[in-house]
Short mmCIF file of N, CA and C in Angstrom, two decimals:
data_model
loop_
_atom_site.label_atom_id
_atom_site.label_comp_id
_atom_site.label_asym_id
_atom_site.label_seq_id
_atom_site.Cartn_x
_atom_site.Cartn_y
_atom_site.Cartn_z
N GLN A 1 -2.90 -3.45 -4.27
CA GLN A 1 -2.56 -2.34 -3.42
C GLN A 1 -3.77 -1.92 -2.60
N VAL A 2 -3.52 -1.00 -1.69
CA VAL A 2 -4.56 -0.52 -0.80
C VAL A 2 -5.17 0.75 -1.37
N GLN A 3 -6.49 0.78 -1.40
CA GLN A 3 -7.21 1.98 -1.83
C GLN A 3 -8.16 2.41 -0.72
N PRO A 4 -7.75 3.39 0.08
CA PRO A 4 -8.63 3.86 1.14
C PRO A 4 -9.84 4.60 0.59
N VAL A 5 -10.97 4.43 1.25
CA VAL A 5 -12.20 5.12 0.88
C VAL A 5 -12.82 5.72 2.13
N GLU A 6 -12.96 7.04 2.12
CA GLU A 6 -13.50 7.75 3.28
C GLU A 6 -15.01 7.89 3.19
N SER A 7 -15.63 8.02 4.34
CA SER A 7 -17.05 8.31 4.41
C SER A 7 -17.35 9.01 5.73
N GLY A 8 -18.53 9.59 5.82
CA GLY A 8 -18.97 10.20 7.06
C GLY A 8 -18.90 11.71 7.11
N GLY A 9 -18.36 12.32 6.08
CA GLY A 9 -18.30 13.77 6.06
C GLY A 9 -19.68 14.38 5.90
N GLY A 10 -19.76 15.66 6.17
CA GLY A 10 -21.02 16.35 6.04
C GLY A 10 -21.00 17.70 6.69
N LEU A 11 -22.18 18.24 6.90
CA LEU A 11 -22.34 19.55 7.52
C LEU A 11 -22.64 19.40 8.99
N VAL A 12 -22.01 20.22 9.79
CA VAL A 12 -22.24 20.18 11.23
C VAL A 12 -22.04 21.58 11.79
N GLN A 13 -22.77 21.90 12.84
CA GLN A 13 -22.61 23.19 13.48
C GLN A 13 -21.39 23.18 14.40
N ALA A 14 -20.83 24.36 14.59
CA ALA A 14 -19.71 24.50 15.51
C ALA A 14 -20.10 23.94 16.88
N GLY A 15 -19.18 23.21 17.47
CA GLY A 15 -19.44 22.57 18.74
C GLY A 15 -19.99 21.17 18.61
N GLY A 16 -20.38 20.81 17.42
CA GLY A 16 -20.95 19.50 17.18
C GLY A 16 -19.90 18.44 16.95
N SER A 17 -20.36 17.25 16.64
CA SER A 17 -19.48 16.11 16.46
C SER A 17 -19.77 15.40 15.15
N LEU A 18 -18.77 14.72 14.68
CA LEU A 18 -18.88 13.96 13.45
C LEU A 18 -17.87 12.83 13.52
N ARG A 19 -18.22 11.69 12.97
CA ARG A 19 -17.28 10.59 12.92
C ARG A 19 -17.02 10.19 11.48
N LEU A 20 -15.78 10.23 11.11
CA LEU A 20 -15.36 9.80 9.79
C LEU A 20 -14.92 8.35 9.84
N SER A 21 -15.13 7.66 8.75
CA SER A 21 -14.68 6.29 8.63
C SER A 21 -13.87 6.14 7.36
N CYS A 22 -13.02 5.16 7.36
CA CYS A 22 -12.21 4.85 6.19
C CYS A 22 -12.04 3.35 6.11
N THR A 23 -12.35 2.81 4.97
CA THR A 23 -12.15 1.39 4.74
C THR A 23 -11.27 1.21 3.52
N ALA A 24 -10.68 0.05 3.42
CA ALA A 24 -9.80 -0.24 2.30
C ALA A 24 -10.54 -1.00 1.22
N SER A 25 -10.49 -0.45 0.03
CA SER A 25 -10.97 -1.17 -1.14
C SER A 25 -9.77 -1.87 -1.75
N GLY A 26 -9.92 -3.16 -1.94
CA GLY A 26 -8.78 -3.94 -2.41
C GLY A 26 -8.15 -4.66 -1.24
N ARG A 27 -6.84 -4.57 -1.13
CA ARG A 27 -6.15 -5.24 -0.04
C ARG A 27 -6.45 -4.60 1.31
N THR A 28 -6.44 -5.43 2.33
CA THR A 28 -6.65 -4.93 3.68
C THR A 28 -5.51 -4.00 4.08
N PHE A 29 -5.83 -3.00 4.91
CA PHE A 29 -4.76 -2.15 5.42
C PHE A 29 -4.47 -2.42 6.88
N SER A 30 -4.80 -3.62 7.33
CA SER A 30 -4.60 -3.97 8.73
C SER A 30 -3.14 -3.94 9.16
N THR A 31 -2.22 -4.10 8.24
CA THR A 31 -0.80 -4.08 8.58
C THR A 31 -0.16 -2.72 8.35
N TYR A 32 -0.94 -1.76 7.91
CA TYR A 32 -0.42 -0.43 7.62
C TYR A 32 -0.68 0.54 8.76
N ALA A 33 0.24 1.47 8.90
CA ALA A 33 -0.07 2.65 9.69
C ALA A 33 -1.08 3.49 8.91
N LEU A 34 -1.95 4.14 9.62
CA LEU A 34 -3.00 4.92 8.98
C LEU A 34 -3.03 6.33 9.53
N GLY A 35 -3.37 7.25 8.66
CA GLY A 35 -3.42 8.63 9.09
C GLY A 35 -4.58 9.38 8.47
N TRP A 36 -4.93 10.47 9.12
CA TRP A 36 -5.90 11.41 8.59
C TRP A 36 -5.20 12.73 8.30
N PHE A 37 -5.46 13.26 7.15
CA PHE A 37 -4.98 14.58 6.75
C PHE A 37 -6.18 15.39 6.30
N ARG A 38 -6.00 16.68 6.25
CA ARG A 38 -7.08 17.52 5.76
C ARG A 38 -6.52 18.66 4.93
N GLN A 39 -7.35 19.16 4.05
CA GLN A 39 -6.94 20.24 3.18
C GLN A 39 -8.10 21.21 2.99
N ALA A 40 -7.89 22.42 3.41
CA ALA A 40 -8.86 23.48 3.22
C ALA A 40 -8.55 24.21 1.91
N PRO A 41 -9.52 24.88 1.32
CA PRO A 41 -9.27 25.60 0.07
C PRO A 41 -8.12 26.60 0.21
N GLY A 42 -7.20 26.55 -0.73
CA GLY A 42 -6.08 27.46 -0.72
C GLY A 42 -4.98 27.12 0.25
N LYS A 43 -5.10 26.01 0.94
CA LYS A 43 -4.09 25.62 1.91
C LYS A 43 -3.46 24.28 1.55
N GLU A 44 -2.31 24.04 2.13
CA GLU A 44 -1.64 22.76 1.95
C GLU A 44 -2.34 21.68 2.76
N ARG A 45 -2.19 20.47 2.29
CA ARG A 45 -2.72 19.35 3.04
C ARG A 45 -1.93 19.20 4.34
N GLU A 46 -2.63 19.11 5.46
CA GLU A 46 -1.97 19.07 6.74
C GLU A 46 -2.34 17.83 7.54
N PHE A 47 -1.42 17.44 8.38
CA PHE A 47 -1.60 16.28 9.22
C PHE A 47 -2.65 16.53 10.29
N VAL A 48 -3.45 15.51 10.56
CA VAL A 48 -4.46 15.59 11.60
C VAL A 48 -4.19 14.58 12.71
N ALA A 49 -4.11 13.32 12.35
CA ALA A 49 -3.90 12.26 13.33
C ALA A 49 -3.41 11.01 12.64
N ALA A 50 -2.75 10.15 13.39
CA ALA A 50 -2.26 8.90 12.84
C ALA A 50 -2.26 7.83 13.90
N VAL A 51 -2.30 6.59 13.46
CA VAL A 51 -2.29 5.45 14.37
C VAL A 51 -1.46 4.34 13.75
N SER A 52 -0.66 3.69 14.58
CA SER A 52 0.15 2.58 14.11
C SER A 52 -0.72 1.38 13.78
N TRP A 53 -0.12 0.42 13.13
CA TRP A 53 -0.90 -0.73 12.67
C TRP A 53 -1.57 -1.48 13.80
N ASN A 54 -0.91 -1.51 14.97
CA ASN A 54 -1.43 -2.24 16.11
C ASN A 54 -2.07 -1.33 17.17
N SER A 55 -2.25 -0.06 16.83
CA SER A 55 -2.88 0.93 17.69
C SER A 55 -2.07 1.27 18.93
N VAL A 56 -0.80 0.86 18.95
CA VAL A 56 0.05 1.16 20.10
C VAL A 56 0.44 2.63 20.12
N ILE A 57 0.60 3.22 18.94
CA ILE A 57 1.04 4.60 18.83
C ILE A 57 -0.03 5.44 18.15
N THR A 58 -0.32 6.58 18.73
CA THR A 58 -1.18 7.56 18.09
C THR A 58 -0.51 8.92 18.13
N TYR A 59 -0.70 9.68 17.07
CA TYR A 59 -0.19 11.05 16.99
C TYR A 59 -1.35 11.97 16.63
N TYR A 60 -1.29 13.17 17.16
CA TYR A 60 -2.29 14.17 16.85
C TYR A 60 -1.63 15.51 16.59
N ALA A 61 -2.19 16.23 15.64
CA ALA A 61 -1.80 17.62 15.48
C ALA A 61 -2.26 18.41 16.70
N ASP A 62 -1.48 19.40 17.07
CA ASP A 62 -1.84 20.21 18.23
C ASP A 62 -3.21 20.85 18.07
N SER A 63 -3.58 21.16 16.85
CA SER A 63 -4.83 21.85 16.59
C SER A 63 -6.06 21.00 16.90
N VAL A 64 -5.89 19.68 16.94
CA VAL A 64 -7.03 18.80 17.17
C VAL A 64 -6.90 18.00 18.46
N LYS A 65 -5.77 18.09 19.11
CA LYS A 65 -5.53 17.31 20.32
C LYS A 65 -6.59 17.63 21.38
N GLY A 66 -7.16 16.59 21.94
CA GLY A 66 -8.19 16.76 22.93
C GLY A 66 -9.59 16.83 22.37
N ARG A 67 -9.70 17.02 21.07
CA ARG A 67 -11.00 17.11 20.42
C ARG A 67 -11.26 15.93 19.48
N PHE A 68 -10.22 15.48 18.81
CA PHE A 68 -10.35 14.39 17.86
C PHE A 68 -9.73 13.12 18.44
N THR A 69 -10.29 11.99 18.07
CA THR A 69 -9.75 10.71 18.47
C THR A 69 -9.65 9.80 17.26
N ILE A 70 -8.46 9.30 17.02
CA ILE A 70 -8.26 8.35 15.94
C ILE A 70 -8.29 6.94 16.51
N SER A 71 -8.90 6.05 15.81
CA SER A 71 -8.95 4.66 16.23
C SER A 71 -9.10 3.77 15.00
N ARG A 72 -8.86 2.51 15.21
CA ARG A 72 -9.01 1.58 14.10
C ARG A 72 -9.51 0.24 14.62
N ASP A 73 -10.18 -0.46 13.76
CA ASP A 73 -10.65 -1.80 14.05
C ASP A 73 -10.17 -2.66 12.90
N ASN A 74 -9.07 -3.35 13.12
CA ASN A 74 -8.48 -4.12 12.05
C ASN A 74 -9.36 -5.29 11.62
N ALA A 75 -10.14 -5.82 12.54
CA ALA A 75 -11.05 -6.90 12.19
C ALA A 75 -12.10 -6.42 11.19
N LYS A 76 -12.46 -5.15 11.28
CA LYS A 76 -13.43 -4.56 10.36
C LYS A 76 -12.76 -3.83 9.20
N ASN A 77 -11.43 -3.81 9.23
CA ASN A 77 -10.67 -3.13 8.18
C ASN A 77 -11.12 -1.67 8.07
N THR A 78 -11.27 -1.04 9.21
CA THR A 78 -11.83 0.30 9.26
C THR A 78 -11.03 1.22 10.16
N LEU A 79 -10.83 2.42 9.69
CA LEU A 79 -10.21 3.50 10.44
C LEU A 79 -11.28 4.53 10.76
N TYR A 80 -11.19 5.13 11.95
CA TYR A 80 -12.16 6.13 12.37
C TYR A 80 -11.47 7.41 12.80
N LEU A 81 -12.19 8.49 12.67
CA LEU A 81 -11.79 9.75 13.27
C LEU A 81 -13.02 10.35 13.93
N GLN A 82 -13.04 10.29 15.24
CA GLN A 82 -14.12 10.90 15.99
C GLN A 82 -13.76 12.36 16.22
N MET A 83 -14.59 13.25 15.74
CA MET A 83 -14.33 14.68 15.83
C MET A 83 -15.39 15.32 16.72
N ASN A 84 -14.94 15.86 17.82
CA ASN A 84 -15.82 16.53 18.77
C ASN A 84 -15.45 18.00 18.86
N SER A 85 -16.35 18.78 19.41
CA SER A 85 -16.13 20.21 19.60
C SER A 85 -15.61 20.85 18.32
N LEU A 86 -16.27 20.57 17.25
CA LEU A 86 -15.81 21.04 15.95
C LEU A 86 -15.86 22.56 15.85
N LYS A 87 -14.87 23.08 15.13
CA LYS A 87 -14.72 24.50 14.92
C LYS A 87 -14.79 24.80 13.43
N PRO A 88 -15.17 26.02 13.07
CA PRO A 88 -15.18 26.36 11.64
C PRO A 88 -13.85 26.12 10.95
N GLU A 89 -12.75 26.29 11.67
CA GLU A 89 -11.44 26.07 11.08
C GLU A 89 -11.14 24.60 10.81
N ASP A 90 -12.00 23.71 11.28
CA ASP A 90 -11.88 22.30 10.94
C ASP A 90 -12.44 21.99 9.57
N THR A 91 -13.10 22.96 8.96
CA THR A 91 -13.67 22.75 7.64
C THR A 91 -12.57 22.43 6.63
N ALA A 92 -12.71 21.32 5.97
CA ALA A 92 -11.70 20.87 5.02
C ALA A 92 -12.17 19.57 4.38
N VAL A 93 -11.45 19.17 3.37
CA VAL A 93 -11.59 17.82 2.86
C VAL A 93 -10.66 16.94 3.66
N TYR A 94 -11.19 15.88 4.21
CA TYR A 94 -10.41 14.98 5.05
C TYR A 94 -10.04 13.74 4.26
N TYR A 95 -8.76 13.41 4.33
CA TYR A 95 -8.22 12.28 3.58
C TYR A 95 -7.69 11.21 4.51
N CYS A 96 -7.96 10.00 4.17
CA CYS A 96 -7.39 8.84 4.83
C CYS A 96 -6.18 8.38 4.05
N ALA A 97 -5.13 7.98 4.75
CA ALA A 97 -3.91 7.54 4.09
C ALA A 97 -3.32 6.33 4.80
N ALA A 98 -2.64 5.50 4.04
CA ALA A 98 -2.00 4.31 4.58
C ALA A 98 -0.53 4.30 4.20
N GLY A 99 0.31 3.85 5.12
CA GLY A 99 1.73 3.79 4.87
C GLY A 99 2.40 2.73 5.70
N PRO A 100 3.69 2.52 5.48
CA PRO A 100 4.41 1.44 6.17
C PRO A 100 4.69 1.69 7.64
N GLY A 101 4.69 2.95 8.04
CA GLY A 101 4.98 3.28 9.43
C GLY A 101 4.29 4.56 9.83
N VAL A 102 3.91 4.64 11.08
CA VAL A 102 3.18 5.80 11.56
C VAL A 102 4.07 7.05 11.49
N GLY A 103 3.49 8.12 11.02
CA GLY A 103 4.22 9.37 10.90
C GLY A 103 3.27 10.53 10.77
N MET A 104 3.84 11.72 10.70
CA MET A 104 3.05 12.94 10.63
C MET A 104 3.26 13.71 9.34
N SER A 105 3.96 13.11 8.42
CA SER A 105 4.24 13.74 7.14
C SER A 105 3.48 13.05 6.03
N ARG A 106 3.11 13.82 5.02
CA ARG A 106 2.48 13.23 3.85
C ARG A 106 3.39 12.18 3.21
N ASN A 107 4.70 12.38 3.34
CA ASN A 107 5.65 11.45 2.75
C ASN A 107 5.69 10.10 3.44
N ASP A 108 5.08 9.99 4.60
CA ASP A 108 5.03 8.73 5.32
C ASP A 108 3.97 7.79 4.77
N TYR A 109 3.15 8.29 3.87
CA TYR A 109 2.00 7.52 3.41
C TYR A 109 2.02 7.33 1.90
N ASP A 110 1.67 6.14 1.50
CA ASP A 110 1.75 5.75 0.10
C ASP A 110 0.40 5.71 -0.61
N TYR A 111 -0.65 5.48 0.13
CA TYR A 111 -1.97 5.31 -0.45
C TYR A 111 -2.94 6.30 0.15
N TRP A 112 -3.71 6.93 -0.72
CA TRP A 112 -4.60 8.01 -0.31
C TRP A 112 -6.01 7.81 -0.83
N GLY A 113 -6.97 8.16 0.00
CA GLY A 113 -8.34 8.16 -0.43
C GLY A 113 -8.67 9.42 -1.21
N GLN A 114 -9.90 9.49 -1.68
CA GLN A 114 -10.35 10.64 -2.46
C GLN A 114 -10.80 11.80 -1.59
N GLY A 115 -11.02 11.55 -0.32
CA GLY A 115 -11.39 12.60 0.60
C GLY A 115 -12.89 12.69 0.82
N THR A 116 -13.25 13.22 1.97
CA THR A 116 -14.63 13.48 2.30
C THR A 116 -14.74 14.87 2.91
N GLN A 117 -15.73 15.62 2.47
CA GLN A 117 -15.86 17.02 2.88
C GLN A 117 -16.48 17.12 4.26
N VAL A 118 -15.83 17.91 5.10
CA VAL A 118 -16.37 18.26 6.41
C VAL A 118 -16.53 19.77 6.44
N THR A 119 -17.74 20.22 6.69
CA THR A 119 -18.02 21.64 6.76
C THR A 119 -18.62 21.96 8.11
N VAL A 120 -17.99 22.87 8.82
CA VAL A 120 -18.44 23.27 10.15
C VAL A 120 -18.93 24.70 10.07
N SER A 121 -20.18 24.90 10.35
CA SER A 121 -20.78 26.22 10.28
C SER A 121 -20.65 26.92 11.62
N SER A 122 -20.54 28.23 11.57
CA SER A 122 -20.41 29.03 12.79
C SER A 122 -21.76 29.54 13.25
#
């Protein structure tokens, strides 16, 4: 099975940028749709962005549209989330997920990483 592993989280000032990466431990996720979700303390895990297996389709939550860019490099078995113009409300644990088809629901994804913390200071 696919086991996503996130990296790249950390501390950043508001207005700054950060790039998250996700790679698959175990089987490649090159044939899977991939998504990013995030969860802040006391809140439900929410959709951030997703990309189809062939990068033809991308989806973004309205809250990040224009600021975040999802991309993938299947040759490197890597998913990215470029986060620009970060806001304190972006602070959350960010999770990478893989599923059979691109979607915006947690139910669209079968495999989840452990998450990486992103903290945006004001």
